[in-house]
Amino acid sequence: MASLLNILSVLFAWIASSALAVRNVKVQGSDYVNNGTSDRFQILGIAYQPGGSAGFTAGSGVDPLSNGTNCLRDAALMQRLGINTIRIYNLDPSLNHDMCASIFNAVGIYMLLDVNSPLPNESLNPGDLTSSYNAAYLNRIFAVVEAFKNFPNTLGFFGGNEVIQNPGSQTTSPPYLRAVTRDLKNYIAKHSQRNIPVGYSAADVRDYLADTFAYLSCDIDGSSSDPSRIDFFGLNSYSWCGQDATFQSAGYDILVQIFGNTTIPVFFSEYGCNKVQPRVFDEVQALYGPNMTGVMSGGIVYEYVQEASNNFGLVDLYDNGTAALRGDYDVLQKQYNKLDIKALQSGNASATALKSPPCSGSLIAESDFSKSFKIPSVPEGGQTLIDDGIQNPNNGKLVPITQTAVKATVYASNGGTIKDLAIKPLAEDQSNTPNGQDTSGSASTSSTSASGTSTGSKPKSTSGSGCANVHFFLATLAFVAFAFQRA
């Protein structure tokens, strides 16, 4: 009987985890494309950094993806909102992220991860690039790769964020950004079972935006396999402010011109101006409308959690685990519900076939922007890390999700309690999408069926879908029981 229980426990663990894996998304030309169906993937994202950068401290044992209870609550609210991607800025690669990553995976939400942090020696120092680009720094960013490379919902890694911003950084920083990109991609190639994209998140400094994009996205020596070329480009843009903003006044028409010939996915890695209150998020219709979807691959709203130092949050979080939706959550949810998701998924054959241009000084317009494509060599000790891997990596893995109901009290924006809040795990061939829910204020609000958009082949009775796995599991269970009865 003990053997039977052991077998059953293994089977239960297998079915719980194997039915909850999203399909990988890859970069193909200027689009994100699903590996299973070749459908285009548009980012509907939210920045997720509970506590803000000030809340991330070394040795605290806490980061945004280390508490499964909190992630369950937040995933349930994001699923209702219609989010399919989260961006996480500051992570401790030594912590266990299995439960949080598995929860977001179960509801069809992908993760874009920054490999740097604000802590000393964990990011490039624009004022001292030579010293800060060292083996210890590479060990840090490779550790983040190790921690998240095994999760199928890891969408990509940001190798840098707003490094080119302060005066002088446009001259000295670009070669180092390409060096970090090269090192990350070479490490992933040697130590990951799949190719995970690496990109850059830029500040909206219009004088240098086009040059930053051109410099980082070209191929040195015309080689399409150049590992120092970024795989995607993010832009932190807050130019659309309030209901009086237009496509032209926000400069979105200029962005379409700048990125019009892109050969890699481009998206807003942050957006959501708060200078005009309340936020109306009219830019959502522009970003996912016909004037931009041919160029842009969506965007990430800043941000999920309300911080004391700003007024960007969609949700207030409290120390006792309770949460309260803010009015911005309701407004954004309504904007997402207007989108035509099927149209957004339509692929463009010409976009996926684009090739990057060869690097040349002629690509750079500003005289003080770097035109040197001589990339710094890997620092001493760095190549050994790339070749052999870091010591004692903390490799994450999917784990079974045994609880779906949120126990914490969550309040709607009108103060009413949201009833029956829970995540709704999706089949393995789905990612989360807006589903028409309205969480704006009913005290008796209850969860309806979650909506997902297929990002894999339509399940068949013999496929690896969640239903097929269940059927196989039941058949196996019956066989095991029969065998033990006859033993």
Short mmCIF file of C-alpha atoms in Angstrom, two decimals:
data_model
loop_
_atom_site.label_atom_id
_atom_site.label_comp_id
_atom_site.label_asym_id
_atom_site.label_seq_id
_atom_site.Cartn_x
_atom_site.Cartn_y
_atom_site.Cartn_z
CA MET A 1 0.00 0.00 0.00
CA ALA A 2 2.90 2.37 0.77
CA SER A 3 4.20 1.83 -2.75
CA LEU A 4 0.77 2.64 -4.16
CA LEU A 5 0.64 5.89 -2.20
CA ASN A 6 4.10 6.85 -3.43
CA ILE A 7 3.08 6.21 -7.03
CA LEU A 8 -0.12 8.20 -6.61
CA SER A 9 1.72 11.14 -5.05
CA VAL A 10 4.10 11.27 -7.98
CA LEU A 11 1.22 11.09 -10.44
CA PHE A 12 -0.69 13.85 -8.69
CA ALA A 13 2.40 16.08 -8.71
CA TRP A 14 2.97 15.35 -12.40
CA ILE A 15 -0.56 16.16 -13.48
CA ALA A 16 -0.70 19.32 -11.38
CA SER A 17 2.45 20.74 -12.90
CA SER A 18 2.34 19.44 -16.46
CA ALA A 19 -1.13 20.84 -17.16
CA LEU A 20 -0.12 24.36 -16.22
CA ALA A 21 2.68 25.32 -18.58
CA VAL A 22 2.34 28.15 -21.08
CA ARG A 23 3.92 27.86 -24.51
CA ASN A 24 7.23 29.64 -25.02
CA VAL A 25 7.23 32.89 -26.93
CA LYS A 26 10.13 33.62 -29.28
CA VAL A 27 11.45 36.60 -31.21
CA GLN A 28 10.92 36.34 -34.95
CA GLY A 29 11.82 39.45 -36.89
CA SER A 30 10.03 42.42 -35.36
CA ASP A 31 7.35 40.30 -33.66
CA TYR A 32 6.99 38.15 -30.61
CA VAL A 33 5.62 34.87 -31.94
CA ASN A 34 4.18 31.85 -30.21
CA ASN A 35 6.28 28.74 -30.71
CA GLY A 36 3.26 26.52 -31.19
CA THR A 37 0.90 28.45 -33.46
CA SER A 38 3.00 31.28 -34.90
CA ASP A 39 0.35 33.70 -33.59
CA ARG A 40 1.71 37.13 -32.77
CA PHE A 41 2.10 37.88 -29.06
CA GLN A 42 1.28 41.43 -27.95
CA ILE A 43 2.43 42.47 -24.47
CA LEU A 44 -0.34 43.62 -22.14
CA GLY A 45 1.87 44.21 -19.16
CA ILE A 46 2.20 45.71 -15.71
CA ALA A 47 5.31 46.67 -13.73
CA TYR A 48 5.38 44.54 -10.58
CA GLN A 49 7.67 45.73 -7.78
CA PRO A 50 5.96 45.60 -4.36
CA GLY A 51 7.78 47.95 -2.05
CA GLY A 52 9.55 49.71 -4.91
CA SER A 53 13.32 49.82 -5.30
CA ALA A 54 13.62 51.05 -1.71
CA GLY A 55 11.95 47.84 -0.54
CA PHE A 56 14.71 45.64 -1.99
CA THR A 57 17.60 45.04 0.39
CA ALA A 58 20.40 42.50 0.42
CA GLY A 59 19.91 39.55 2.74
CA SER A 60 16.29 40.38 3.55
CA GLY A 61 15.06 37.07 2.16
CA VAL A 62 12.32 38.90 0.29
CA ASP A 63 11.80 40.03 -3.28
CA PRO A 64 8.69 40.46 -5.48
CA LEU A 65 8.55 36.76 -6.42
CA SER A 66 9.43 35.11 -3.11
CA ASN A 67 6.03 35.05 -1.37
CA GLY A 68 3.55 32.64 -2.93
CA THR A 69 0.60 33.91 -0.89
CA ASN A 70 1.08 37.45 -2.14
CA CYS A 71 1.66 36.29 -5.70
CA LEU A 72 -1.58 34.28 -5.61
CA ARG A 73 -3.53 37.38 -4.59
CA ASP A 74 -1.86 39.57 -7.18
CA ALA A 75 -2.10 37.00 -9.98
CA ALA A 76 -5.85 36.72 -9.38
CA LEU A 77 -6.24 40.49 -9.69
CA MET A 78 -3.99 40.67 -12.74
CA GLN A 79 -5.89 37.85 -14.40
CA ARG A 80 -9.13 39.80 -14.00
CA LEU A 81 -7.41 42.92 -15.29
CA GLY A 82 -6.33 41.17 -18.49
CA ILE A 83 -2.57 41.23 -17.98
CA ASN A 84 -0.38 38.72 -19.84
CA THR A 85 3.08 40.00 -18.81
CA ILE A 86 4.74 41.37 -15.68
CA ARG A 87 8.02 43.25 -15.46
CA ILE A 88 10.08 42.69 -12.30
CA TYR A 89 13.01 45.03 -11.66
CA ASN A 90 14.84 43.83 -8.55
CA LEU A 91 15.34 40.15 -7.80
CA ASP A 92 17.45 38.10 -5.41
CA PRO A 93 18.58 35.07 -7.44
CA SER A 94 19.40 33.12 -4.29
CA LEU A 95 15.75 32.97 -3.19
CA ASN A 96 13.12 30.39 -4.10
CA HIS A 97 10.78 31.77 -6.77
CA ASP A 98 9.17 28.48 -7.76
CA MET A 99 5.70 29.08 -6.34
CA CYS A 100 5.30 32.64 -7.64
CA ALA A 101 6.62 31.81 -11.10
CA SER A 102 4.38 28.73 -11.23
CA ILE A 103 1.31 30.72 -10.19
CA PHE A 104 1.85 33.32 -12.91
CA ASN A 105 2.56 30.51 -15.36
CA ALA A 106 -0.71 28.80 -14.42
CA VAL A 107 -2.76 31.90 -15.27
CA GLY A 108 -0.95 32.60 -18.54
CA ILE A 109 1.21 35.52 -17.41
CA TYR A 110 4.78 35.85 -18.71
CA MET A 111 7.75 37.45 -16.91
CA LEU A 112 10.18 40.09 -18.19
CA LEU A 113 13.07 40.27 -15.73
CA ASP A 114 15.74 42.88 -15.10
CA VAL A 115 19.06 41.21 -14.31
CA ASN A 116 20.47 44.26 -12.52
CA SER A 117 19.57 45.71 -9.14
CA PRO A 118 20.21 49.05 -7.34
CA LEU A 119 22.55 47.33 -4.86
CA PRO A 120 26.31 47.93 -5.09
CA ASN A 121 28.15 45.90 -7.76
CA GLU A 122 24.87 44.61 -9.25
CA SER A 123 24.61 47.01 -12.18
CA LEU A 124 26.86 48.94 -14.52
CA ASN A 125 28.01 52.28 -13.13
CA PRO A 126 27.89 54.81 -16.01
CA GLY A 127 30.48 56.88 -14.15
CA ASP A 128 32.90 53.96 -13.80
CA LEU A 129 32.10 51.45 -16.51
CA THR A 130 35.51 49.79 -16.63
CA SER A 131 35.57 48.89 -12.94
CA SER A 132 31.88 47.98 -12.60
CA TYR A 133 32.01 45.63 -15.60
CA ASN A 134 33.73 42.74 -13.83
CA ALA A 135 33.39 39.02 -13.10
CA ALA A 136 31.45 39.59 -9.87
CA TYR A 137 28.89 41.62 -11.79
CA LEU A 138 28.63 38.91 -14.45
CA ASN A 139 28.16 36.29 -11.74
CA ARG A 140 25.21 38.31 -10.45
CA ILE A 141 23.42 38.64 -13.78
CA PHE A 142 24.13 35.01 -14.73
CA ALA A 143 22.62 33.95 -11.39
CA VAL A 144 19.35 35.64 -12.41
CA VAL A 145 19.42 33.66 -15.65
CA GLU A 146 19.96 30.43 -13.73
CA ALA A 147 17.09 31.22 -11.36
CA PHE A 148 14.55 31.78 -14.17
CA LYS A 149 15.76 29.94 -17.28
CA ASN A 150 13.66 26.83 -16.60
CA PHE A 151 10.31 28.62 -16.33
CA PRO A 152 8.41 28.46 -19.64
CA ASN A 153 6.82 31.85 -18.91
CA THR A 154 10.16 33.67 -18.78
CA LEU A 155 9.72 36.00 -21.74
CA GLY A 156 13.11 37.70 -21.61
CA PHE A 157 15.82 39.51 -19.66
CA PHE A 158 16.59 43.23 -19.62
CA GLY A 159 20.36 43.65 -19.70
CA GLY A 160 20.07 47.33 -18.83
CA ASN A 161 17.57 50.02 -17.88
CA GLU A 162 17.94 53.72 -18.73
CA VAL A 163 21.75 53.54 -18.72
CA ILE A 164 21.93 56.10 -21.53
CA GLN A 165 20.35 59.10 -19.85
CA ASN A 166 22.78 61.42 -18.08
CA PRO A 167 25.14 63.74 -20.01
CA GLY A 168 28.10 61.82 -21.36
CA SER A 169 26.51 58.38 -21.05
CA GLN A 170 25.64 58.40 -24.77
CA THR A 171 29.35 58.46 -25.57
CA THR A 172 30.74 55.88 -23.15
CA SER A 173 27.95 53.44 -22.29
CA PRO A 174 26.77 51.94 -25.63
CA PRO A 175 29.73 49.54 -26.15
CA TYR A 176 29.33 48.22 -22.62
CA LEU A 177 25.62 47.63 -23.13
CA ARG A 178 26.47 45.49 -26.15
CA ALA A 179 29.11 43.65 -24.11
CA VAL A 180 26.59 42.77 -21.39
CA THR A 181 24.11 41.63 -24.03
CA ARG A 182 26.79 39.45 -25.63
CA ASP A 183 27.75 37.87 -22.31
CA LEU A 184 24.16 37.14 -21.31
CA LYS A 185 23.30 35.59 -24.67
CA ASN A 186 26.46 33.49 -24.73
CA TYR A 187 25.73 32.25 -21.21
CA ILE A 188 22.14 31.39 -22.14
CA ALA A 189 23.33 29.57 -25.26
CA LYS A 190 25.59 27.35 -23.18
CA HIS A 191 23.46 26.77 -20.10
CA SER A 192 19.79 27.02 -21.07
CA GLN A 193 17.72 24.44 -22.91
CA ARG A 194 16.04 27.18 -24.91
CA ASN A 195 16.95 30.55 -26.32
CA ILE A 196 15.67 33.32 -24.04
CA PRO A 197 15.70 36.85 -25.54
CA VAL A 198 17.85 39.62 -24.06
CA GLY A 199 17.01 43.29 -24.55
CA TYR A 200 17.35 46.85 -23.28
CA SER A 201 14.94 49.32 -21.66
CA ALA A 202 15.60 52.92 -22.74
CA ALA A 203 14.73 56.26 -21.22
CA ASP A 204 12.66 58.47 -23.50
CA VAL A 205 15.50 60.88 -24.22
CA ARG A 206 14.41 61.89 -27.72
CA ASP A 207 17.78 63.41 -28.69
CA TYR A 208 19.42 60.00 -28.38
CA LEU A 209 16.54 57.57 -28.73
CA ALA A 210 16.95 56.79 -32.43
CA ASP A 211 20.72 56.44 -32.04
CA THR A 212 20.39 54.17 -29.02
CA PHE A 213 18.02 51.92 -30.92
CA ALA A 214 20.17 51.89 -34.07
CA TYR A 215 23.39 51.23 -32.15
CA LEU A 216 22.07 48.32 -30.10
CA SER A 217 20.00 46.59 -32.80
CA CYS A 218 22.47 46.39 -35.69
CA ASP A 219 24.74 43.45 -36.55
CA ILE A 220 28.48 43.94 -36.16
CA ASP A 221 30.26 42.77 -39.31
CA GLY A 222 26.84 42.08 -40.78
CA SER A 223 26.57 38.79 -38.89
CA SER A 224 22.97 37.78 -38.14
CA SER A 225 24.29 35.63 -35.28
CA ASP A 226 26.01 38.58 -33.55
CA PRO A 227 25.36 37.94 -29.82
CA SER A 228 25.93 41.59 -28.88
CA ARG A 229 22.80 42.66 -30.76
CA ILE A 230 19.73 43.05 -28.57
CA ASP A 231 16.72 40.82 -29.24
CA PHE A 232 14.11 43.42 -28.23
CA PHE A 233 13.93 47.11 -27.37
CA GLY A 234 11.82 48.63 -24.60
CA LEU A 235 11.03 52.32 -24.20
CA ASN A 236 9.97 53.95 -20.93
CA SER A 237 7.62 56.60 -22.28
CA TYR A 238 5.24 58.91 -20.41
CA SER A 239 4.50 61.39 -23.18
CA TRP A 240 0.73 60.69 -23.42
CA CYS A 241 -0.84 62.64 -20.55
CA GLY A 242 -4.55 62.96 -19.95
CA GLN A 243 -7.67 62.93 -22.09
CA ASP A 244 -6.58 65.93 -24.17
CA ALA A 245 -3.49 64.12 -25.48
CA THR A 246 -3.46 62.97 -29.10
CA PHE A 247 -1.36 60.69 -31.24
CA GLN A 248 0.54 63.74 -32.47
CA SER A 249 0.80 65.76 -29.25
CA ALA A 250 2.18 62.73 -27.43
CA GLY A 251 4.76 62.24 -30.15
CA TYR A 252 3.56 58.75 -30.96
CA ASP A 253 3.75 59.62 -34.64
CA ILE A 254 7.46 60.34 -34.17
CA LEU A 255 7.97 57.02 -32.41
CA VAL A 256 6.35 55.19 -35.32
CA GLN A 257 8.82 56.95 -37.62
CA ILE A 258 11.82 56.11 -35.45
CA PHE A 259 10.91 52.43 -35.14
CA GLY A 260 9.16 52.05 -38.49
CA ASN A 261 11.91 49.85 -39.93
CA THR A 262 12.55 47.84 -36.79
CA THR A 263 13.86 44.32 -37.18
CA ILE A 264 13.25 43.36 -33.52
CA PRO A 265 10.20 43.69 -31.24
CA VAL A 266 9.74 47.19 -29.80
CA PHE A 267 7.36 47.96 -26.93
CA PHE A 268 6.77 50.38 -24.09
CA SER A 269 8.70 48.94 -21.15
CA GLU A 270 6.92 51.55 -19.02
CA TYR A 271 4.02 53.90 -19.75
CA GLY A 272 1.16 55.60 -17.94
CA CYS A 273 1.68 59.33 -17.30
CA ASN A 274 0.19 60.48 -13.99
CA LYS A 275 0.64 64.24 -14.31
CA VAL A 276 -3.05 64.54 -15.19
CA GLN A 277 -5.41 62.94 -12.68
CA PRO A 278 -7.37 60.77 -12.80
CA ARG A 279 -5.53 58.70 -15.39
CA VAL A 280 -7.76 57.75 -18.31
CA PHE A 281 -5.35 55.44 -20.18
CA ASP A 282 -6.56 56.60 -23.60
CA GLU A 283 -3.11 55.69 -24.93
CA VAL A 284 -4.12 52.02 -24.68
CA GLN A 285 -6.37 52.40 -27.72
CA ALA A 286 -3.58 54.16 -29.63
CA LEU A 287 -0.88 51.66 -28.64
CA TYR A 288 -2.98 48.67 -29.67
CA GLY A 289 -4.60 50.45 -32.60
CA PRO A 290 -3.84 50.27 -36.33
CA ASN A 291 -1.38 53.19 -36.30
CA MET A 292 1.02 51.43 -33.94
CA THR A 293 0.54 47.66 -33.98
CA GLY A 294 2.46 47.35 -37.22
CA VAL A 295 5.50 48.66 -35.35
CA MET A 296 4.97 48.16 -31.62
CA SER A 297 4.46 44.96 -29.65
CA GLY A 298 2.42 46.39 -26.79
CA GLY A 299 3.48 47.85 -23.49
CA ILE A 300 3.86 47.65 -19.71
CA VAL A 301 1.80 49.97 -17.52
CA TYR A 302 3.62 51.54 -14.58
CA GLU A 303 2.75 50.18 -12.05
CA TYR A 304 0.81 47.57 -10.10
CA VAL A 305 1.52 48.63 -6.50
CA GLN A 306 0.97 52.12 -5.14
CA GLU A 307 4.22 53.43 -3.65
CA ALA A 308 4.40 56.13 -1.01
CA SER A 309 6.76 58.17 -3.16
CA ASN A 310 4.60 58.34 -6.27
CA ASN A 311 1.05 58.06 -7.54
CA PHE A 312 1.29 55.38 -10.25
CA GLY A 313 -0.20 52.37 -8.48
CA LEU A 314 -3.32 50.43 -9.46
CA VAL A 315 -3.55 48.62 -6.14
CA ASP A 316 -2.86 49.49 -2.50
CA LEU A 317 -1.19 46.68 -0.56
CA TYR A 318 -1.13 46.47 3.23
CA ASP A 319 1.17 44.73 5.70
CA ASN A 320 -1.55 42.31 6.81
CA GLY A 321 -1.91 40.96 3.27
CA THR A 322 -5.11 42.80 2.37
CA ALA A 323 -5.36 44.83 -0.81
CA ALA A 324 -7.60 47.57 -2.20
CA LEU A 325 -8.14 48.43 -5.85
CA ARG A 326 -7.67 52.03 -6.88
CA GLY A 327 -9.70 53.80 -9.52
CA ASP A 328 -6.88 53.44 -12.06
CA TYR A 329 -7.36 49.66 -11.97
CA ASP A 330 -10.97 50.00 -13.08
CA VAL A 331 -10.17 52.50 -15.83
CA LEU A 332 -7.38 50.34 -17.26
CA GLN A 333 -9.57 47.24 -17.11
CA LYS A 334 -12.23 49.02 -19.16
CA GLN A 335 -9.66 50.13 -21.73
CA TYR A 336 -8.30 46.58 -22.08
CA ASN A 337 -11.81 45.21 -22.51
CA LYS A 338 -12.23 47.34 -25.65
CA LEU A 339 -9.32 45.66 -27.46
CA ASP A 340 -9.74 43.22 -30.33
CA ILE A 341 -7.43 40.46 -29.14
CA LYS A 342 -7.89 38.28 -32.22
CA ALA A 343 -6.81 41.14 -34.46
CA LEU A 344 -3.78 41.80 -32.29
CA GLN A 345 -2.69 38.18 -32.68
CA SER A 346 -2.69 38.32 -36.45
CA GLY A 347 0.82 37.77 -37.70
CA ASN A 348 2.67 39.67 -40.41
CA ALA A 349 4.84 37.47 -42.59
CA SER A 350 6.98 40.37 -43.74
CA ALA A 351 7.60 41.50 -40.15
CA THR A 352 8.84 38.08 -39.07
CA ALA A 353 11.26 37.85 -42.01
CA LEU A 354 13.14 41.10 -41.35
CA LYS A 355 16.92 41.09 -40.89
CA SER A 356 18.97 43.57 -38.87
CA PRO A 357 21.20 46.05 -40.72
CA PRO A 358 25.00 45.86 -40.47
CA CYS A 359 26.52 48.23 -37.91
CA SER A 360 27.99 51.42 -39.29
CA GLY A 361 28.71 54.91 -38.08
CA SER A 362 26.26 56.11 -40.72
CA LEU A 363 23.41 54.75 -38.58
CA ILE A 364 24.19 57.31 -35.87
CA ALA A 365 22.85 60.86 -36.29
CA GLU A 366 24.11 62.73 -33.22
CA SER A 367 27.78 63.76 -33.26
CA ASP A 368 28.33 63.01 -29.55
CA PHE A 369 26.81 59.50 -29.63
CA SER A 370 29.26 56.60 -29.79
CA LYS A 371 30.08 55.40 -33.29
CA SER A 372 32.56 52.81 -32.07
CA PHE A 373 31.48 49.21 -32.42
CA LYS A 374 34.59 47.87 -30.72
CA ILE A 375 32.98 45.96 -27.85
CA PRO A 376 34.91 45.53 -24.56
CA SER A 377 36.40 42.09 -24.04
CA VAL A 378 34.93 39.82 -21.39
CA PRO A 379 36.50 40.85 -18.05
CA GLU A 380 39.01 38.62 -16.29
CA GLY A 381 37.28 35.52 -14.93
CA GLY A 382 34.14 36.19 -16.93
CA GLN A 383 34.78 33.74 -19.75
CA THR A 384 35.23 30.92 -17.24
CA LEU A 385 31.78 31.71 -15.87
CA ILE A 386 30.34 31.64 -19.38
CA ASP A 387 32.06 28.38 -20.29
CA ASP A 388 31.61 26.44 -17.04
CA GLY A 389 28.59 28.14 -15.48
CA ILE A 390 28.41 29.85 -12.11
CA GLN A 391 28.98 27.83 -8.95
CA ASN A 392 25.98 26.47 -7.07
CA PRO A 393 23.28 27.93 -9.29
CA ASN A 394 19.79 28.22 -7.81
CA ASN A 395 17.71 26.71 -10.60
CA GLY A 396 14.01 27.38 -10.46
CA LYS A 397 11.36 24.86 -11.50
CA LEU A 398 7.61 24.65 -11.91
CA VAL A 399 5.76 23.28 -8.88
CA PRO A 400 2.16 22.13 -8.45
CA ILE A 401 -0.41 24.79 -7.63
CA THR A 402 -2.49 23.29 -4.83
CA GLN A 403 -4.43 26.41 -3.85
CA THR A 404 -6.38 28.71 -6.15
CA ALA A 405 -8.58 30.67 -3.72
CA VAL A 406 -7.27 33.94 -2.31
CA LYS A 407 -7.64 34.00 1.47
CA ALA A 408 -6.71 37.64 1.95
CA THR A 409 -9.43 40.26 1.94
CA VAL A 410 -9.42 42.40 -1.20
CA TYR A 411 -11.54 45.52 -1.57
CA ALA A 412 -12.97 46.98 -4.75
CA SER A 413 -12.41 50.67 -5.47
CA ASN A 414 -15.76 51.57 -3.87
CA GLY A 415 -14.85 49.82 -0.62
CA GLY A 416 -16.89 46.67 -1.18
CA THR A 417 -15.28 43.31 -0.53
CA ILE A 418 -14.50 41.22 -3.61
CA LYS A 419 -15.99 37.79 -2.98
CA ASP A 420 -14.65 34.43 -4.16
CA LEU A 421 -11.42 35.85 -5.56
CA ALA A 422 -9.30 33.09 -7.05
CA ILE A 423 -6.95 32.33 -9.88
CA LYS A 424 -8.36 30.35 -12.77
CA PRO A 425 -5.60 28.10 -14.14
CA LEU A 426 -5.64 28.01 -17.92
CA ALA A 427 -4.91 25.14 -20.26
CA GLU A 428 -1.25 24.85 -21.23
CA ASP A 429 -1.90 26.34 -24.65
CA GLN A 430 -3.32 29.65 -23.36
CA SER A 431 -2.10 33.03 -22.21
CA ASN A 432 -4.20 35.48 -20.23
CA THR A 433 -6.30 38.08 -22.05
CA PRO A 434 -8.86 40.74 -21.14
CA ASN A 435 -12.14 38.91 -20.59
CA GLY A 436 -14.79 41.57 -20.14
CA GLN A 437 -14.81 41.43 -16.35
CA ASP A 438 -15.71 44.55 -14.39
CA THR A 439 -14.18 44.67 -10.92
CA SER A 440 -15.13 48.28 -10.32
CA GLY A 441 -17.24 48.11 -7.25
CA SER A 442 -19.70 45.34 -6.41
CA ALA A 443 -19.53 44.23 -2.80
CA SER A 444 -20.61 40.81 -3.97
CA THR A 445 -18.20 40.64 -6.90
CA SER A 446 -17.34 37.03 -7.61
CA SER A 447 -14.94 35.36 -9.99
CA THR A 448 -16.28 34.37 -13.37
CA SER A 449 -14.58 31.99 -15.72
CA ALA A 450 -11.18 33.25 -16.79
CA SER A 451 -10.53 33.97 -20.40
CA GLY A 452 -7.41 32.94 -22.20
CA THR A 453 -6.18 33.18 -25.73
CA SER A 454 -4.72 30.09 -27.26
CA THR A 455 -0.98 30.28 -27.72
CA GLY A 456 -0.65 26.71 -28.90
CA SER A 457 -2.47 24.24 -31.10
CA LYS A 458 -6.10 23.62 -30.30
CA PRO A 459 -6.31 20.76 -27.76
CA LYS A 460 -7.14 17.36 -29.14
CA SER A 461 -7.91 14.20 -27.26
CA THR A 462 -4.39 12.90 -27.86
CA SER A 463 -2.50 16.17 -27.37
CA GLY A 464 -0.52 17.39 -24.37
CA SER A 465 -3.33 19.69 -23.30
CA GLY A 466 -4.58 19.93 -19.75
CA CYS A 467 -7.68 17.84 -20.54
CA ALA A 468 -5.68 15.17 -22.28
CA ASN A 469 -3.31 15.01 -19.33
CA VAL A 470 -6.25 14.57 -16.99
CA HIS A 471 -7.66 11.75 -19.08
CA PHE A 472 -4.27 10.05 -19.22
CA PHE A 473 -3.86 10.50 -15.49
CA LEU A 474 -7.24 8.92 -14.72
CA ALA A 475 -6.50 6.01 -16.99
CA THR A 476 -3.13 5.51 -15.34
CA LEU A 477 -4.70 5.76 -11.91
CA ALA A 478 -7.26 3.10 -12.80
CA PHE A 479 -4.54 0.82 -14.13
CA VAL A 480 -2.43 1.21 -10.97
CA ALA A 481 -5.42 0.48 -8.74
CA PHE A 482 -6.30 -2.60 -10.81
CA ALA A 483 -2.72 -3.85 -10.66
CA PHE A 484 -2.55 -3.55 -6.89
CA GLN A 485 -5.90 -5.31 -6.48
CA ARG A 486 -4.51 -8.29 -8.39
CA ALA A 487 -1.17 -8.23 -6.54
#
